[in-house]
Coordinates of C-alpha atoms and ligand atoms in Angstrom, one line a residue:
M1 CA -19.1 -20.3 40.9
P2 CA -18.3 -23.5 42.8
R3 CA -14.8 -24.8 42.2
K4 CA -15.9 -27.9 40.3
F5 CA -18.0 -25.8 37.9
L6 CA -15.1 -23.5 37.4
A7 CA -12.9 -26.5 36.4
A8 CA -15.6 -27.8 34.1
A9 CA -16.0 -24.4 32.5
A10 CA -12.3 -24.1 31.9
A11 CA -12.2 -27.5 30.4
L12 CA -15.1 -26.7 28.1
A13 CA -13.5 -23.4 27.0
A14 CA -10.2 -25.2 26.5
A15 CA -11.8 -27.9 24.4
T16 CA -13.4 -25.3 22.1
A17 CA -10.0 -23.7 21.7
G18 CA -8.4 -27.0 20.8
I19 CA -6.6 -27.2 24.1
A20 CA -6.7 -30.4 26.2
V21 CA -6.2 -30.6 29.9
A22 CA -3.9 -33.5 30.7
G23 CA -3.2 -33.6 34.4
N24 CA -1.9 -30.2 35.2
A25 CA -0.3 -29.7 31.8
W26 CA -2.2 -27.8 29.0
A27 CA -1.4 -28.9 25.5
A28 CA -3.1 -27.8 22.4
T29 CA -4.6 -30.5 20.3
T30 CA -4.7 -29.0 16.9
L31 CA -1.9 -27.6 14.7
G32 CA -3.2 -24.1 14.6
A33 CA -3.9 -23.8 18.3
S34 CA -0.4 -25.4 19.1
A35 CA 1.4 -22.9 16.9
A36 CA -0.7 -20.1 18.4
Q37 CA 0.8 -20.8 21.8
T38 CA 4.0 -19.3 20.6
G39 CA 2.3 -16.6 18.5
R40 CA 2.7 -18.5 15.2
Y41 CA 0.3 -19.8 12.6
Y42 CA 0.1 -23.3 11.0
G43 CA -1.4 -23.1 7.6
A44 CA -2.3 -25.1 4.5
A45 CA -2.5 -24.3 0.8
I46 CA -6.0 -24.9 -0.3
A47 CA -7.8 -25.2 -3.6
A48 CA -11.2 -23.6 -4.4
G49 CA -12.2 -26.8 -6.3
R50 CA -12.0 -28.8 -3.1
L51 CA -14.0 -26.7 -0.8
G52 CA -17.1 -28.8 -1.4
D53 CA -15.4 -31.8 0.1
S54 CA -16.6 -32.1 3.7
T55 CA -13.6 -34.1 5.0
Y56 CA -11.3 -31.5 3.5
T57 CA -13.1 -28.5 5.0
R58 CA -13.5 -30.3 8.4
I59 CA -9.8 -30.8 8.6
L60 CA -9.1 -27.3 7.4
S61 CA -11.3 -25.6 9.9
T62 CA -10.2 -27.8 12.8
E63 CA -6.5 -27.8 12.3
F64 CA -5.3 -24.7 10.4
N65 CA -5.2 -21.0 11.2
A66 CA -3.7 -19.8 7.9
V67 CA -4.5 -20.5 4.3
T68 CA -2.7 -19.9 1.0
P69 CA -4.5 -20.2 -2.4
E70 CA -2.7 -23.0 -4.2
N71 CA -3.4 -21.5 -7.7
E72 CA -6.3 -19.0 -7.4
M73 CA -4.4 -15.7 -7.0
K74 CA -1.7 -16.4 -9.6
W75 CA -1.3 -14.2 -12.7
D76 CA -3.0 -16.6 -15.1
A77 CA -6.0 -17.0 -12.7
T78 CA -6.5 -13.3 -11.9
E79 CA -5.7 -11.6 -15.2
P80 CA -6.5 -14.1 -18.0
Q81 CA -6.8 -11.3 -20.5
Q82 CA -4.8 -8.1 -20.2
G83 CA -6.6 -5.6 -18.1
R84 CA -9.5 -8.0 -17.3
F85 CA -9.3 -9.2 -13.8
T86 CA -11.2 -12.2 -12.4
Y87 CA -11.2 -12.7 -8.7
T88 CA -13.9 -15.3 -8.2
N89 CA -11.8 -18.2 -7.0
G90 CA -9.3 -16.0 -5.2
D91 CA -12.2 -14.4 -3.3
R92 CA -13.5 -17.9 -2.4
I93 CA -10.2 -18.7 -0.8
L94 CA -10.2 -15.4 1.0
A95 CA -13.8 -15.9 2.3
Q96 CA -13.0 -19.4 3.5
G97 CA -10.0 -18.2 5.3
Q98 CA -11.9 -15.3 6.9
A99 CA -14.8 -17.7 7.9
I100 CA -12.4 -19.8 10.0
G101 CA -10.5 -16.8 11.4
A102 CA -7.3 -17.8 9.5
K103 CA -4.6 -15.5 8.2
V104 CA -4.5 -15.4 4.4
R105 CA -1.2 -15.5 2.5
G106 CA -1.4 -14.1 -1.0
H107 CA 0.4 -16.2 -3.6
A108 CA 1.9 -15.0 -6.0
L109 CA 1.9 -11.6 -7.7
L110 CA 4.8 -12.2 -10.2
W111 CA 6.4 -15.5 -11.3
H112 CA 8.0 -16.7 -14.5
A113 CA 5.5 -19.7 -14.5
Q114 CA 1.7 -19.7 -14.7
Q115 CA 1.6 -16.4 -16.6
P116 CA -1.4 -15.8 -18.9
G117 CA -0.6 -16.4 -22.5
W118 CA -0.7 -12.7 -23.4
A119 CA 2.1 -11.9 -20.9
Q120 CA 4.2 -14.9 -22.0
G121 CA 4.4 -13.2 -25.4
M122 CA 5.5 -9.8 -24.1
S123 CA 8.8 -8.2 -23.4
G124 CA 10.6 -5.0 -22.6
S125 CA 8.8 -2.0 -21.2
A126 CA 5.4 -3.3 -22.4
L127 CA 5.9 -6.4 -20.1
R128 CA 7.3 -4.3 -17.3
N129 CA 4.4 -2.0 -17.3
A130 CA 1.9 -4.9 -17.5
A131 CA 3.6 -6.7 -14.6
I132 CA 3.6 -3.6 -12.4
N133 CA 0.0 -2.9 -13.3
H134 CA -0.8 -6.5 -12.3
V135 CA 0.8 -6.1 -8.9
T136 CA -1.0 -2.8 -8.3
Q137 CA -4.4 -4.1 -9.3
V138 CA -4.3 -7.4 -7.5
A139 CA -2.8 -6.0 -4.3
T140 CA -5.3 -3.2 -4.4
H141 CA -8.3 -5.6 -4.8
Y142 CA -7.1 -7.6 -1.7
R143 CA -5.9 -4.5 0.2
G144 CA -6.1 -4.9 4.0
K145 CA -7.1 -8.5 3.8
I146 CA -3.8 -10.3 3.1
Y147 CA -1.4 -11.1 5.9
A148 CA 1.6 -11.6 3.6
W149 CA 2.0 -11.5 -0.1
D150 CA 4.5 -13.5 -2.1
V151 CA 5.3 -10.5 -4.3
V152 CA 7.9 -12.3 -6.4
N153 CA 8.2 -16.1 -6.6
E154 CA 11.2 -18.2 -7.7
A155 CA 13.3 -15.5 -9.4
F156 CA 16.7 -17.0 -8.6
A157 CA 18.5 -19.7 -10.7
D158 CA 19.2 -23.2 -9.4
G159 CA 22.7 -24.4 -9.4
G160 CA 25.8 -22.7 -8.2
S161 CA 25.6 -19.2 -9.8
G162 CA 23.6 -17.5 -7.0
G163 CA 22.2 -15.3 -9.7
R164 CA 18.8 -14.6 -11.2
R165 CA 16.9 -17.0 -13.3
D166 CA 16.5 -16.0 -16.9
S167 CA 12.8 -15.1 -17.7
N168 CA 10.8 -12.6 -19.7
L169 CA 10.5 -10.6 -16.4
Q170 CA 14.2 -10.7 -15.7
R171 CA 14.9 -9.5 -19.2
T172 CA 13.0 -6.3 -18.5
G173 CA 15.9 -5.3 -16.2
N174 CA 17.4 -6.4 -12.9
D175 CA 15.3 -3.9 -11.0
W176 CA 12.0 -5.7 -11.8
I177 CA 11.9 -7.3 -8.3
E178 CA 12.3 -4.0 -6.4
A179 CA 9.8 -2.3 -8.7
A180 CA 7.3 -5.0 -7.9
F181 CA 7.9 -4.6 -4.1
R182 CA 7.5 -0.9 -4.3
A183 CA 4.2 -1.2 -6.2
A184 CA 2.9 -3.8 -3.8
R185 CA 3.7 -1.6 -0.8
A186 CA 1.9 1.4 -2.4
A187 CA -1.1 -0.8 -3.1
D188 CA -1.4 -2.5 0.3
P189 CA 0.7 -0.9 3.0
N190 CA -0.4 -3.4 5.6
A191 CA 0.5 -6.6 4.0
K192 CA 3.9 -8.1 4.7
L193 CA 5.8 -8.3 1.5
C194 CA 7.7 -11.6 0.9
Y195 CA 10.2 -13.0 -1.6
N196 CA 9.5 -16.7 -1.9
D197 CA 11.6 -19.5 -3.4
Y198 CA 12.5 -23.3 -3.3
N199 CA 15.9 -25.1 -3.0
T200 CA 16.7 -22.5 -0.4
D201 CA 16.3 -24.9 2.5
G202 CA 19.8 -24.5 3.9
I203 CA 22.8 -22.3 3.3
N204 CA 23.7 -22.7 -0.4
A205 CA 24.5 -20.6 -3.5
K206 CA 20.9 -19.9 -4.3
S207 CA 19.8 -18.9 -0.8
T208 CA 22.9 -16.8 -0.5
G209 CA 22.0 -15.0 -3.7
I210 CA 18.6 -14.2 -2.2
Y211 CA 20.2 -13.3 1.1
N212 CA 22.4 -10.7 -0.7
M213 CA 19.4 -9.3 -2.5
V214 CA 17.4 -8.9 0.8
R215 CA 20.4 -7.3 2.4
D216 CA 20.7 -4.9 -0.5
F217 CA 17.0 -4.1 -0.4
K218 CA 17.1 -3.4 3.4
S219 CA 20.2 -1.1 2.9
R220 CA 18.5 0.9 0.2
G221 CA 15.0 1.1 1.7
V222 CA 13.3 -1.2 -0.8
P223 CA 10.2 -2.4 1.1
I224 CA 10.6 -6.1 1.9
D225 CA 9.3 -7.7 5.1
C226 CA 9.7 -11.4 4.8
V227 CA 11.4 -14.3 3.0
G228 CA 9.4 -17.5 2.2
L229 CA 11.4 -20.7 2.2
Q230 CA 9.2 -23.2 0.4
S231 CA 10.7 -26.4 1.8
H232 CA 9.6 -29.0 -0.7
L233 CA 11.8 -31.7 0.8
G234 CA 12.9 -35.2 0.0
T235 CA 14.3 -37.8 2.3
T236 CA 16.9 -35.6 4.0
I237 CA 17.1 -32.1 5.5
D238 CA 20.1 -29.8 5.2
S239 CA 22.1 -29.5 8.5
T240 CA 22.1 -25.7 8.1
Y241 CA 18.3 -25.5 7.8
Q242 CA 17.8 -23.5 11.1
Q243 CA 21.0 -21.5 10.6
N244 CA 19.7 -20.4 7.2
I245 CA 16.4 -19.2 8.7
Q246 CA 18.4 -17.4 11.4
R247 CA 20.6 -15.5 9.0
F248 CA 17.6 -14.1 7.1
A249 CA 16.0 -13.2 10.4
D250 CA 19.2 -11.4 11.3
L251 CA 18.8 -9.1 8.3
G252 CA 15.6 -7.8 9.9
V253 CA 13.0 -9.7 7.9
D254 CA 10.4 -12.3 9.0
V255 CA 10.8 -15.9 7.7
Q256 CA 7.9 -18.1 6.8
I257 CA 8.0 -21.8 5.8
T258 CA 5.6 -21.4 2.9
E259 CA 5.1 -24.7 1.0
L260 CA 6.2 -27.5 3.2
D261 CA 5.9 -31.1 2.0
V262 CA 8.2 -34.0 2.7
Q263 CA 8.7 -37.3 0.7
Q264 CA 7.2 -40.3 2.5
G265 CA 9.3 -43.4 2.8
G266 CA 12.3 -41.8 4.4
N267 CA 12.3 -39.9 7.6
Q268 CA 9.1 -38.1 7.0
A269 CA 8.0 -37.6 10.6
N270 CA 11.4 -36.7 11.8
I271 CA 12.0 -34.2 9.0
F272 CA 8.6 -32.5 9.6
A273 CA 9.6 -32.3 13.3
T274 CA 13.0 -30.8 12.5
V275 CA 11.4 -28.1 10.3
T276 CA 9.0 -27.3 13.1
R277 CA 11.7 -27.1 15.8
A278 CA 13.9 -24.9 13.5
C279 CA 11.1 -22.4 13.0
L280 CA 10.2 -22.4 16.7
A281 CA 13.8 -21.7 17.5
V282 CA 14.0 -18.5 15.6
S283 CA 11.7 -15.7 17.0
R284 CA 11.2 -14.1 13.6
C285 CA 10.1 -17.4 12.0
T286 CA 6.4 -16.5 12.2
G287 CA 4.6 -19.6 10.7
I288 CA 4.6 -22.7 8.7
T289 CA 2.3 -23.6 5.7
V290 CA 2.0 -27.2 4.3
W291 CA 1.3 -27.4 0.6
G292 CA -2.0 -29.2 0.8
I293 CA -4.1 -31.1 3.4
R294 CA -4.3 -34.8 2.5
D295 CA -1.8 -36.8 0.5
S296 CA -4.4 -37.0 -2.2
D297 CA -4.6 -33.2 -2.4
S298 CA -0.9 -32.8 -3.1
W299 CA 0.8 -31.8 -6.4
R300 CA 3.3 -34.6 -5.6
S301 CA 2.7 -38.4 -5.8
D302 CA 4.9 -39.4 -2.9
N303 CA 2.4 -38.9 -0.1
P304 CA 4.2 -35.8 1.4
L305 CA 1.6 -34.4 3.7
L306 CA 0.3 -34.8 7.3
F307 CA -3.1 -36.5 6.5
D308 CA -3.5 -39.6 4.4
G309 CA -6.0 -39.8 1.5
N310 CA -8.8 -40.7 3.9
G311 CA -8.1 -37.7 6.1
N312 CA -6.5 -39.7 8.9
K313 CA -3.6 -38.2 10.9
K314 CA -0.2 -39.7 9.9
A315 CA 2.8 -40.2 12.2
A316 CA 4.1 -36.9 10.7
Y317 CA 1.1 -35.1 12.0
T318 CA 1.8 -36.3 15.6
S319 CA 5.5 -35.4 15.3
V320 CA 4.6 -31.8 14.3
L321 CA 1.9 -31.4 17.0
N322 CA 4.4 -32.6 19.7
A323 CA 7.1 -30.3 18.4
L324 CA 4.7 -27.4 18.4
N325 CA 3.6 -28.2 21.9
A326 CA 7.2 -28.4 23.1
G327 CA 7.3 -24.6 22.5
G328 CA 10.0 -22.3 21.3
A329 CA 11.2 -18.7 21.0
T330 CA 8.2 -16.4 21.2
P331 CA 8.0 -14.0 18.3
D332 CA 8.2 -10.4 19.5
P333 CA 4.8 -8.9 18.6
D334 CA 6.3 -5.4 18.7
P335 CA 9.9 -5.7 17.4
E336 CA 12.2 -2.7 17.7
P337 CA 11.8 -0.5 14.7
E338 CA 14.5 -1.1 12.1
P339 CA 17.3 1.4 12.4
E340 CA 17.1 4.1 9.8
P341 CA 19.6 3.6 7.0
E342 CA 22.8 5.7 7.5
P343 CA 22.1 9.2 6.3
G344 CA 22.4 9.2 2.6
A345 CA 23.0 5.5 2.3
G346 CA 20.1 5.1 -0.1
C347 CA 20.2 6.8 -3.5
T348 CA 19.4 5.8 -7.1
A349 CA 20.7 7.1 -10.4
T350 CA 19.2 7.2 -13.9
L351 CA 20.8 7.8 -17.2
T352 CA 19.4 9.8 -20.1
P353 CA 21.8 9.2 -23.0
N354 CA 22.0 11.1 -26.3
A355 CA 23.8 8.8 -28.7
W356 CA 25.3 9.0 -32.2
T357 CA 27.2 6.4 -34.2
G358 CA 30.3 5.6 -32.2
G359 CA 29.7 7.9 -29.2
Y360 CA 27.3 9.5 -26.8
T361 CA 26.8 12.0 -24.0
T362 CA 24.5 11.2 -21.1
S363 CA 23.1 13.1 -18.2
V364 CA 22.8 11.2 -14.9
R365 CA 20.3 12.2 -12.3
V366 CA 21.1 11.3 -8.7
N367 CA 18.0 10.8 -6.6
A368 CA 18.4 10.9 -2.8
G369 CA 16.2 8.3 -1.0
G370 CA 14.3 9.0 2.2
S371 CA 17.4 10.7 3.8
A372 CA 19.7 13.4 2.8
L373 CA 23.1 12.7 1.2
T374 CA 26.3 14.4 2.1
G375 CA 28.1 12.8 -0.8
W376 CA 27.6 10.2 -3.5
T377 CA 29.3 7.9 -6.0
V378 CA 27.7 6.4 -9.1
S379 CA 29.2 3.3 -10.8
V380 CA 28.2 2.8 -14.4
S381 CA 28.7 -0.5 -16.4
L382 CA 30.0 0.4 -19.8
P383 CA 29.2 -1.9 -22.8
S384 CA 32.4 -3.7 -23.7
G385 CA 35.0 -1.7 -25.7
G386 CA 33.5 1.6 -24.5
T387 CA 35.6 4.4 -22.8
I388 CA 34.7 7.5 -20.9
T389 CA 36.4 10.6 -22.4
N390 CA 35.0 13.5 -20.4
A391 CA 32.8 14.2 -17.3
W392 CA 31.1 17.3 -15.9
N393 CA 29.8 18.1 -12.4
A394 CA 31.6 15.0 -11.2
T395 CA 35.1 13.5 -11.0
V396 CA 35.6 10.1 -12.7
S397 CA 37.9 7.2 -11.9
G398 CA 37.4 4.2 -14.2
S399 CA 33.7 4.2 -14.6
T400 CA 32.8 5.5 -11.1
F401 CA 31.8 9.1 -10.7
T402 CA 32.0 11.0 -7.4
N403 CA 30.4 14.3 -6.5
V404 CA 32.3 17.5 -6.6
G405 CA 32.4 20.1 -3.8
Y406 CA 29.2 21.9 -4.7
N407 CA 26.8 19.0 -5.5
G408 CA 27.5 16.4 -2.8
R409 CA 24.7 17.5 -0.5
V410 CA 21.3 16.5 -1.7
P411 CA 18.3 16.9 0.5
A412 CA 16.0 13.9 1.3
G413 CA 13.9 13.3 -1.8
G414 CA 16.0 15.8 -3.8
T415 CA 18.1 15.3 -7.0
T416 CA 21.2 16.6 -8.6
E417 CA 22.7 16.0 -12.1
F418 CA 26.0 15.3 -13.7
G419 CA 27.1 14.1 -17.1
F420 CA 29.7 12.4 -19.1
Q421 CA 30.8 11.6 -22.7
G422 CA 31.9 8.3 -24.0
T423 CA 32.9 6.3 -27.0
G424 CA 31.0 3.2 -28.3
A425 CA 27.4 2.4 -27.3
P426 CA 25.8 4.2 -24.4
P427 CA 25.4 2.3 -21.1
T428 CA 21.9 0.8 -20.5
A429 CA 22.2 -1.0 -17.2
T430 CA 20.9 0.9 -14.1
P431 CA 23.9 2.5 -12.4
V432 CA 24.7 1.7 -8.8
C433 CA 24.4 4.7 -6.5
Q434 CA 26.1 4.8 -3.1
G435 CA 25.4 7.6 -0.8
S436 CA 27.2 8.8 2.4
Ligands
9MR501 O1 0.5 -26.9 -6.3 C1 0.5 -26.1 -7.5 C2 0.0 -27.0 -8.7 O2 -1.4 -27.2 -8.5 C3 0.1 -26.2 -10.0 O3 -0.2 -27.1 -11.1 C4 1.6 -25.8 -10.1 C5 1.8 -25.0 -11.4 O4 3.1 -24.6 -11.6 O5 1.9 -25.0 -9.0 C6 1.9 -25.7 -7.8 O6 2.3 -24.8 -6.8 C7 3.7 -24.3 -6.8 C8 3.7 -23.0 -6.2 O7 2.8 -22.1 -6.7 C9 5.1 -22.4 -6.2 N1 6.1 -23.3 -5.7 C10 6.1 -24.7 -6.3 C11 4.7 -25.2 -6.1 C12 4.6 -26.7 -6.5 O8 4.9 -26.8 -7.9

């Protein structure tokens, strides 16, 4: 083909792909195409009820290459009555995302908010079973179609405790989060499984609590692939925003900015650019999602998005586009496999108590994880006032039990048992098992 036609053909192809030719430099002209230059996505939360609005869908299909259902895949939407699942609106979001070639983030399998009424009134093992069934059913319905699931949303407390938020789900036992992740993995092995939360947009007590949970999950082989930092921001951004993304990435999980919006009237354009650059600087920060398209689509009333109510691009839009085009660390499409946990590092223990007034005996089953154990310790939390009077098949110090010579070795997937006797009420908390 003659040279001038070649150039014209290249320009045409580039224009279709949202890439402009300016002099010799190639710069993408849409958010999605710009993010794609470094292997990332730029997404928006969308609502099924707005898909009939042509301005909305035009911006969506032009600018974004990922979508998140704003409400349509939540528990109240997908299981309004126990065991009766409705996917109509969730499926509409999925179809819209697929039609424009976008990644679809699933949001959110379990959350203390937006639960259907029937679940709000439940507790204990009935709620735990219902919650895990919900995870299994919804993740199975969307199996193979979801890029990343927010498996658990907003389970940590605000303020300085760094601990869990109280909720009906939390009261079913501290292990509800890992149970949800295991169920999600079993239902959809190809979706990335994320923990998602807000007020985690810098190094603080809450993000550190989550960091410790992720580290613990990774060390015990609980399946978790990503952390979502929602990033609902005001007029400032924490100076440790990027450092916080990096520390999660260093644990061996991806990070996604999942619900970005920024108050207008402060430094909106600068803050959007700072978030963009921070994600681009961390190779495992794989994409950014804004929580709506136009200001008029937002759950907030302070005009926190990239397009105004008429669908015009704001200054914040341009600052994001320029930051995306400036480039960044390219995500490794084929990261080194995670090192296997140290042999025996992962184990769990379960109690089966046999209680009477004032005392109990309990057997304890030690379960090796995916690798063999060469020894183990099990720490039990005793109800206050209780004491341990006797142990078998283990030695005891305080309330920590250690294997004896003949039962330290447990093959991968195998179990062994020991037992003890105590005064007071039997322990109920899940013991902490540490293998070697
Ligand atoms: O944007 C969502 C809004 O339409 C709903 O009324 C609200 C209900 O709680 O949830 C909003 O989305 C939330 C998201 O699911 C989780 N993080 C906070 C978001 C804003 O409240």
